[in-house]
mmCIF file of C-alpha atoms in Angstrom:
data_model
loop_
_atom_site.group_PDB
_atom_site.id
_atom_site.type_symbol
_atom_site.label_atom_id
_atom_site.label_comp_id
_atom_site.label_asym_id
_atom_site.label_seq_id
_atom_site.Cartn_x
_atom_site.Cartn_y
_atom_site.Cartn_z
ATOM 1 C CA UNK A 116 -130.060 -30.558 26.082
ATOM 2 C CA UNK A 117 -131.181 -33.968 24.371
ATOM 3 C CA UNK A 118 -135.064 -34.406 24.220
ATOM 4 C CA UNK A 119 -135.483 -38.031 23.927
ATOM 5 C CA UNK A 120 -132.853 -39.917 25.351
ATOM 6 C CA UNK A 121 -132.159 -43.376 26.038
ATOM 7 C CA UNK A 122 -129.763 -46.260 27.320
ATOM 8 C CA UNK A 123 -127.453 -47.934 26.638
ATOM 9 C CA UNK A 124 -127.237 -46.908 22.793
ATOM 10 C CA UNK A 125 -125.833 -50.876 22.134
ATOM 11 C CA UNK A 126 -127.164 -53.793 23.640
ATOM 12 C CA UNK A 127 -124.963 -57.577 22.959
ATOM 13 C CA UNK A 128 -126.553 -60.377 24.966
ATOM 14 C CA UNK A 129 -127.580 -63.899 24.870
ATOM 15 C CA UNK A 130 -130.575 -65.714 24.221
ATOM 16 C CA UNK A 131 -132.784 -66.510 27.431
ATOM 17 C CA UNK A 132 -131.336 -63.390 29.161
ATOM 18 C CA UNK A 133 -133.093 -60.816 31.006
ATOM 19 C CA UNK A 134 -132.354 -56.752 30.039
ATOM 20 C CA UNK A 135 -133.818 -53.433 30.291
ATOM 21 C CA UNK A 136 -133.925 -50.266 27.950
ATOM 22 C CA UNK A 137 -134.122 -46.552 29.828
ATOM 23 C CA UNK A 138 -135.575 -43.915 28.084
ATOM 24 C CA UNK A 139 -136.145 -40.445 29.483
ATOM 25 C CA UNK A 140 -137.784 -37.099 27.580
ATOM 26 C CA UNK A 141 -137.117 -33.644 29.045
ATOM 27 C CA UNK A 142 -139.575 -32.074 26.647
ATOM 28 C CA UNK A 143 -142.906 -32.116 29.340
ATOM 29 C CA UNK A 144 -144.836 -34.336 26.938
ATOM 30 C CA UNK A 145 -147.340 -36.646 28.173
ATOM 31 C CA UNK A 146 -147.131 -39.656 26.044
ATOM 32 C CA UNK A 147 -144.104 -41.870 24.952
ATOM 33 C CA UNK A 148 -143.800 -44.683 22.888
ATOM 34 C CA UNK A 149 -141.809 -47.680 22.121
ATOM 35 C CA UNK A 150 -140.836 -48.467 18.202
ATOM 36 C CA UNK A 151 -138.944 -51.869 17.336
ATOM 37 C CA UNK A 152 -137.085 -51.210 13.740
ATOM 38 C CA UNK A 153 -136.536 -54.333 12.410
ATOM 39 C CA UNK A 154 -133.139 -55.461 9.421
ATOM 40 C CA UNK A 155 -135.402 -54.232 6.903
ATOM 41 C CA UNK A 156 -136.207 -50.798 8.891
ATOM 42 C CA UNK A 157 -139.735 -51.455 9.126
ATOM 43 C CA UNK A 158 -140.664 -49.395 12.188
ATOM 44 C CA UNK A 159 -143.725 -50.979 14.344
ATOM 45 C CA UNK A 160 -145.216 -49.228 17.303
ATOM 46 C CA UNK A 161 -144.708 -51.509 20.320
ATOM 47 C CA UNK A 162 -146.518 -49.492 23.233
ATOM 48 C CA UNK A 163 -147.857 -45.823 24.323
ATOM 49 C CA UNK A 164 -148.507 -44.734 27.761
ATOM 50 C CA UNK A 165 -150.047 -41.157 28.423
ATOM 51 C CA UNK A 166 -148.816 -39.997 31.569
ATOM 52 C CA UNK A 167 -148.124 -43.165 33.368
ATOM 53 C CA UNK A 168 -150.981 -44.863 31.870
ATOM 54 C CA UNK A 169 -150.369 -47.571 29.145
ATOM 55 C CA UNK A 170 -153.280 -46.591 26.330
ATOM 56 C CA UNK A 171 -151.518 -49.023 24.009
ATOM 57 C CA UNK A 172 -150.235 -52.389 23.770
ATOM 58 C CA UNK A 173 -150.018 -53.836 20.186
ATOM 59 C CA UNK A 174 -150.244 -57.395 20.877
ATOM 60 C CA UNK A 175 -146.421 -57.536 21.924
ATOM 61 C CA UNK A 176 -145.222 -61.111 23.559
ATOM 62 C CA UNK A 177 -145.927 -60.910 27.304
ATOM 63 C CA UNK A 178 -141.812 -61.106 27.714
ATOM 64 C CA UNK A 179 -142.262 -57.281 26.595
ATOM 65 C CA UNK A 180 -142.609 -55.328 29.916
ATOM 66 C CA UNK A 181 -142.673 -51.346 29.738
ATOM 67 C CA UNK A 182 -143.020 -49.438 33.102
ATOM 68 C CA UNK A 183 -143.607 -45.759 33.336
ATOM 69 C CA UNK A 184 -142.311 -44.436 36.924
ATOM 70 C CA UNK A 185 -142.997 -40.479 35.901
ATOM 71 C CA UNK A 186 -144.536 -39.140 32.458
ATOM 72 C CA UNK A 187 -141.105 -38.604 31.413
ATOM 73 C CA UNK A 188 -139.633 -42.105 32.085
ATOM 74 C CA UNK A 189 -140.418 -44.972 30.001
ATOM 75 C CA UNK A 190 -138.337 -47.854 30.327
ATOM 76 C CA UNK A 191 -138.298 -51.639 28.598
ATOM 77 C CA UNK A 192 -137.687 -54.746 30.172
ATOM 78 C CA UNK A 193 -137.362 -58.046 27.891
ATOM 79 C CA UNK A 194 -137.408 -60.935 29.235
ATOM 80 C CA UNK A 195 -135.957 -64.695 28.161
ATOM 81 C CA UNK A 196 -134.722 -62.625 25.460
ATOM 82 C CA UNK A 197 -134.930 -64.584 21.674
ATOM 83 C CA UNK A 198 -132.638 -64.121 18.606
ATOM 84 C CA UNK A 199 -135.873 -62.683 16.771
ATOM 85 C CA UNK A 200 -135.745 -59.736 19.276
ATOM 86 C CA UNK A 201 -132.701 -58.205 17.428
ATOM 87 C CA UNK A 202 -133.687 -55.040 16.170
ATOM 88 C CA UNK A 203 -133.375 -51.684 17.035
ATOM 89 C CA UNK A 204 -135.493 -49.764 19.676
ATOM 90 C CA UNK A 205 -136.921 -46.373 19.403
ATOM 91 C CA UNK A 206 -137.945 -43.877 22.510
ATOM 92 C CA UNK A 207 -140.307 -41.123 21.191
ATOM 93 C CA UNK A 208 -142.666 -38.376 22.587
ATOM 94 C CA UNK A 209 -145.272 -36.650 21.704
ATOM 95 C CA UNK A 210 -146.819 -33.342 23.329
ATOM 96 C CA UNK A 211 -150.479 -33.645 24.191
ATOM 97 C CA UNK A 212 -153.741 -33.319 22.202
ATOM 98 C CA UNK A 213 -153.506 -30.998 19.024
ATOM 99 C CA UNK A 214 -149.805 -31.879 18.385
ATOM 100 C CA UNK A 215 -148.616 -34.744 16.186
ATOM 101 C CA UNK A 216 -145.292 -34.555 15.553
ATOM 102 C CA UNK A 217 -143.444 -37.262 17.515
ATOM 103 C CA UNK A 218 -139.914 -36.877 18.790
ATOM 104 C CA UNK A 219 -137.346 -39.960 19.072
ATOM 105 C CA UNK A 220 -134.879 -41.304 20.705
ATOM 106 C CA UNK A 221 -131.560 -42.009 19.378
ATOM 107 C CA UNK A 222 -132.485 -45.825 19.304
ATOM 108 C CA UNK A 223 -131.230 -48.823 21.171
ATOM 109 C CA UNK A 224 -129.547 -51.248 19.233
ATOM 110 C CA UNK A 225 -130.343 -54.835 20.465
ATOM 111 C CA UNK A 226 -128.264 -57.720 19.594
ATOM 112 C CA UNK A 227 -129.349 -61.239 20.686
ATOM 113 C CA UNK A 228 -126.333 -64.190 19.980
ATOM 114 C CA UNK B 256 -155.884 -54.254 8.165
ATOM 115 C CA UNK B 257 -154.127 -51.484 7.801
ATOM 116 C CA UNK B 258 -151.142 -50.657 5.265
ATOM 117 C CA UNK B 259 -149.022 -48.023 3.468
ATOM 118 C CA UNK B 260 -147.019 -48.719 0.829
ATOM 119 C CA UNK B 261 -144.104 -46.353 -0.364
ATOM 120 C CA UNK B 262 -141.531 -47.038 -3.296
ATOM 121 C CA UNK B 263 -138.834 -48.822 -1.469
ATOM 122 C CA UNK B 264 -136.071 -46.668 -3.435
ATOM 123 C CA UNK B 265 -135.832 -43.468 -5.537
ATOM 124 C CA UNK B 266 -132.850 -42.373 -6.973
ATOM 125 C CA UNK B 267 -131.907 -38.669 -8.230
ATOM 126 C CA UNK B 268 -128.851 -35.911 -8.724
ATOM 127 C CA UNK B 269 -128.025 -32.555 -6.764
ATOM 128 C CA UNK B 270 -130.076 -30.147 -7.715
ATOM 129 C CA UNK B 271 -132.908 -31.742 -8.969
ATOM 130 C CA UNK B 272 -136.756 -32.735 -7.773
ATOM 131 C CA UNK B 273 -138.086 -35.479 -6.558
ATOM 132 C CA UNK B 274 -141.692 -37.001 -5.138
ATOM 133 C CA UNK B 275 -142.156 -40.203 -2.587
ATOM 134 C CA UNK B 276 -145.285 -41.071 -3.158
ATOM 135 C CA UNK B 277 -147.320 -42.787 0.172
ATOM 136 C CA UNK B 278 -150.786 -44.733 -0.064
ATOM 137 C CA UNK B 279 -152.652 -46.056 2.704
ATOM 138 C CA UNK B 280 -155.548 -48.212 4.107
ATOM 139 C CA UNK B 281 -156.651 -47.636 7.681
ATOM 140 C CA UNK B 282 -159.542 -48.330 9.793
ATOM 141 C CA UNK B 283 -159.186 -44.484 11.020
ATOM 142 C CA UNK B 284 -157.139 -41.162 9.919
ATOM 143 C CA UNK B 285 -156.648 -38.319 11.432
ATOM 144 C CA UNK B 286 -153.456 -37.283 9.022
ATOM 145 C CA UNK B 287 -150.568 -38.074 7.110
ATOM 146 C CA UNK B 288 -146.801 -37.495 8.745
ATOM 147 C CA UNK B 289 -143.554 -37.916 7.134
ATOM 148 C CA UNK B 290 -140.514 -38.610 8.833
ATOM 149 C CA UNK B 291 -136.858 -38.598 7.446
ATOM 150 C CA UNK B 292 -134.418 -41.261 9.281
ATOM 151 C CA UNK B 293 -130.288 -41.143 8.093
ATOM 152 C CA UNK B 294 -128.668 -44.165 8.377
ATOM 153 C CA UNK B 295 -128.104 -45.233 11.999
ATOM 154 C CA UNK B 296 -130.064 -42.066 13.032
ATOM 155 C CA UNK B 297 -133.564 -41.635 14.401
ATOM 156 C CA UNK B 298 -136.717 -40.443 12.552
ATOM 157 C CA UNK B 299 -136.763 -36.910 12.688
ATOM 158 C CA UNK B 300 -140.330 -35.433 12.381
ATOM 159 C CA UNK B 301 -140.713 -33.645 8.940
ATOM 160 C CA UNK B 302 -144.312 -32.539 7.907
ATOM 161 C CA UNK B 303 -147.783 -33.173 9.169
ATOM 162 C CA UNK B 304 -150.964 -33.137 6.697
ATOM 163 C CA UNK B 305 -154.407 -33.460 8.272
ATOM 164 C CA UNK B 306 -156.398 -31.847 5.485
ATOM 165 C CA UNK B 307 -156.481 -31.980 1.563
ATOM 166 C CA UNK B 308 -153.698 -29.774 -0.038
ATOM 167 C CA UNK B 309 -150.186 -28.946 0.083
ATOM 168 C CA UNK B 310 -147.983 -27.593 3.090
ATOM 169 C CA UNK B 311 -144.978 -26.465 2.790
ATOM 170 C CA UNK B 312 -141.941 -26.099 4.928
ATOM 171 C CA UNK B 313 -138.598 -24.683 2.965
ATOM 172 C CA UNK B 314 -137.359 -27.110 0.086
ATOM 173 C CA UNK B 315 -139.436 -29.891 1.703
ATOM 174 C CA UNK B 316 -143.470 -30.027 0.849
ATOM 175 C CA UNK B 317 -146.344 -32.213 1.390
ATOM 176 C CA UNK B 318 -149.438 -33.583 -0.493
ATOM 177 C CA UNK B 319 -152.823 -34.976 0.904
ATOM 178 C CA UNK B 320 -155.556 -36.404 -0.484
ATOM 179 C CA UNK B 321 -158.426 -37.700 2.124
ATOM 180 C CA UNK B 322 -160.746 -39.135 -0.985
ATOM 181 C CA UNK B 323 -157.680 -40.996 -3.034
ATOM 182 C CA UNK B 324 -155.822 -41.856 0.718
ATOM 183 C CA UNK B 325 -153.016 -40.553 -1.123
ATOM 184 C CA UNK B 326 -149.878 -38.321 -0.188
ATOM 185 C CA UNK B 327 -146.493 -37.699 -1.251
ATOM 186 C CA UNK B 328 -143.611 -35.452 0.093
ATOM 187 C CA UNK B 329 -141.974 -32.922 -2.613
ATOM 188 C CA UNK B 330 -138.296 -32.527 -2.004
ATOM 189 C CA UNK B 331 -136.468 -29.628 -4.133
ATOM 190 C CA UNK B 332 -133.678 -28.343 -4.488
ATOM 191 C CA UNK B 333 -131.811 -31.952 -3.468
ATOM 192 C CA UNK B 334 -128.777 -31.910 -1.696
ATOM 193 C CA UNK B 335 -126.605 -34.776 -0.568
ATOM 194 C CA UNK B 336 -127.291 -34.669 3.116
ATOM 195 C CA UNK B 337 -130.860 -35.320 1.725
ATOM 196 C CA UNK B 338 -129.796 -39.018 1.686
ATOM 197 C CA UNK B 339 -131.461 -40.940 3.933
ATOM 198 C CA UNK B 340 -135.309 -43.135 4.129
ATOM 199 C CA UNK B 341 -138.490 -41.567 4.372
ATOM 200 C CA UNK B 342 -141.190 -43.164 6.066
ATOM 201 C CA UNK B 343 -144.464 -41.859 5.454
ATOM 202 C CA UNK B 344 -147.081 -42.634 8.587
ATOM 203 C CA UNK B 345 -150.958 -42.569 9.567
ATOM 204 C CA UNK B 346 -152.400 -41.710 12.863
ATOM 205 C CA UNK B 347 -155.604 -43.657 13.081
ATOM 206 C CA UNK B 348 -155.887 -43.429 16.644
ATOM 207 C CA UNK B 349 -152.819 -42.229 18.975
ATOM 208 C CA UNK B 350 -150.168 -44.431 17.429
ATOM 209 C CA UNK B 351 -148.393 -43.475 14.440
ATOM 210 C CA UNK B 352 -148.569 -46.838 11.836
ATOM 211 C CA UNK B 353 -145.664 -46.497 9.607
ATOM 212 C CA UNK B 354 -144.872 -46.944 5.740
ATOM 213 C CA UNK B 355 -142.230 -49.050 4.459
ATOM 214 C CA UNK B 356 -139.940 -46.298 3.770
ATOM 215 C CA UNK B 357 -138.114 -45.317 0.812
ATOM 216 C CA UNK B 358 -134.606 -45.122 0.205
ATOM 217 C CA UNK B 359 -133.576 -41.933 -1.682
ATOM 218 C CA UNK B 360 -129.982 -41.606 -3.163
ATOM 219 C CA UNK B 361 -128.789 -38.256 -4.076
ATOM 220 C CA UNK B 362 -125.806 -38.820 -6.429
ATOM 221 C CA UNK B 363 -123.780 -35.228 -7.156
#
């Protein structure tokens, strides 16, 4: 019954590697986001799409790849990954116009050695 | 730019009352959120404010004012599992932009 889920929940790789983040939402919203929560939990939007469609993209390195295949799949693929990428990644959703509240994920922590 | 700035920590007992105050500076607004995160948790949705005045939702209210971009969430009646960082956020297009949250510590 989880709303916004994604995967894996922990993340351990080396710099200059490749890896992806899956995050699905069984709630019939149309737009989903990606968060990066830094150490100091500062929490920055990193994309929105609205049903398949990316509507934002706040000026995240090019290495930063999100793909939508369905409106309730939004996944993250980092490239060359760098130590300054550590940080924790957030999933959310948020139902359409008129609605505000956003729902998250339980967060992928990302740990680049 | 755009900013919100929150006390990073508050500190109170069981039992008692206490206010996170939230101001911001954004290009656009169209309302105030607050979100409460526990510790290796995600934000959980809390209270939405799109118009002056208070809302209020159980031992948990909000505050907005448009004209001093100023908000603050009310939290009574603390209890321990109130622990945790609030993060106060605008919505000046359809991205939330987030505060630097605030720490509160519930001590019994």
């Amino acid at each position: 019954d989880t709303a916004v889920s994604q995967t894996p929940k922990y993340l351990v790789t080396q710099m200059g590697n490749d890896k992806s983040i899956k995050c699905e939402q069984n709630l019939g919203h149309d737009t989903m986001y990606w968060y990066k929560q830094d150490s100091k939990k500062f929490l920055k939007i990193m994309f929105s799409y609205n049903n398949k469609e990316l509507i934002i993209n706040e000026t995240v390195p090019n290495r930063f790849s999100p793909k939508s295949p369905d409106k309730a799949h939004l996944n993250l693929h980092i490239n060359s990954l760098e130590l300054g990428d550590s940080a924790v990644y957030f999933c959310a959703s948020r139902a359409g116009t008129g609605r505000y509240e956003q729902y998250f994920g339980p967060g992928t922590r990302l740990t680049v050695t | 730019g755009q900013s919100l700035e929150q006390p990073s920590e508050v500190t109170a007992v069981e039992g008692a009352i206490v206010q996170i105050n939230c101001t911001y500076q954004t290009s656009g607004f169209y309302g105030l959120s607050w979100y409460q995160q526990h510790d290796g948790g995600a934000p959980t949705f809390l209270s939405y404010n799109a118009l002056d005045g208070l809302e209020e939702t159980g031992r948990f209210s909000s505050f907005l004012s448009r004209s001093d971009s100023y908000g603050y969430l009310l939290l009574q009646e603390l209890q321990m599992k109130d622990s945790a960082s609030y993060f106060c956020a605008v919505a000046p297009s359809d991205k939330l932009i987030f505060g630097t949250g605030t720490r509160l510590q519930v001590f019994p």
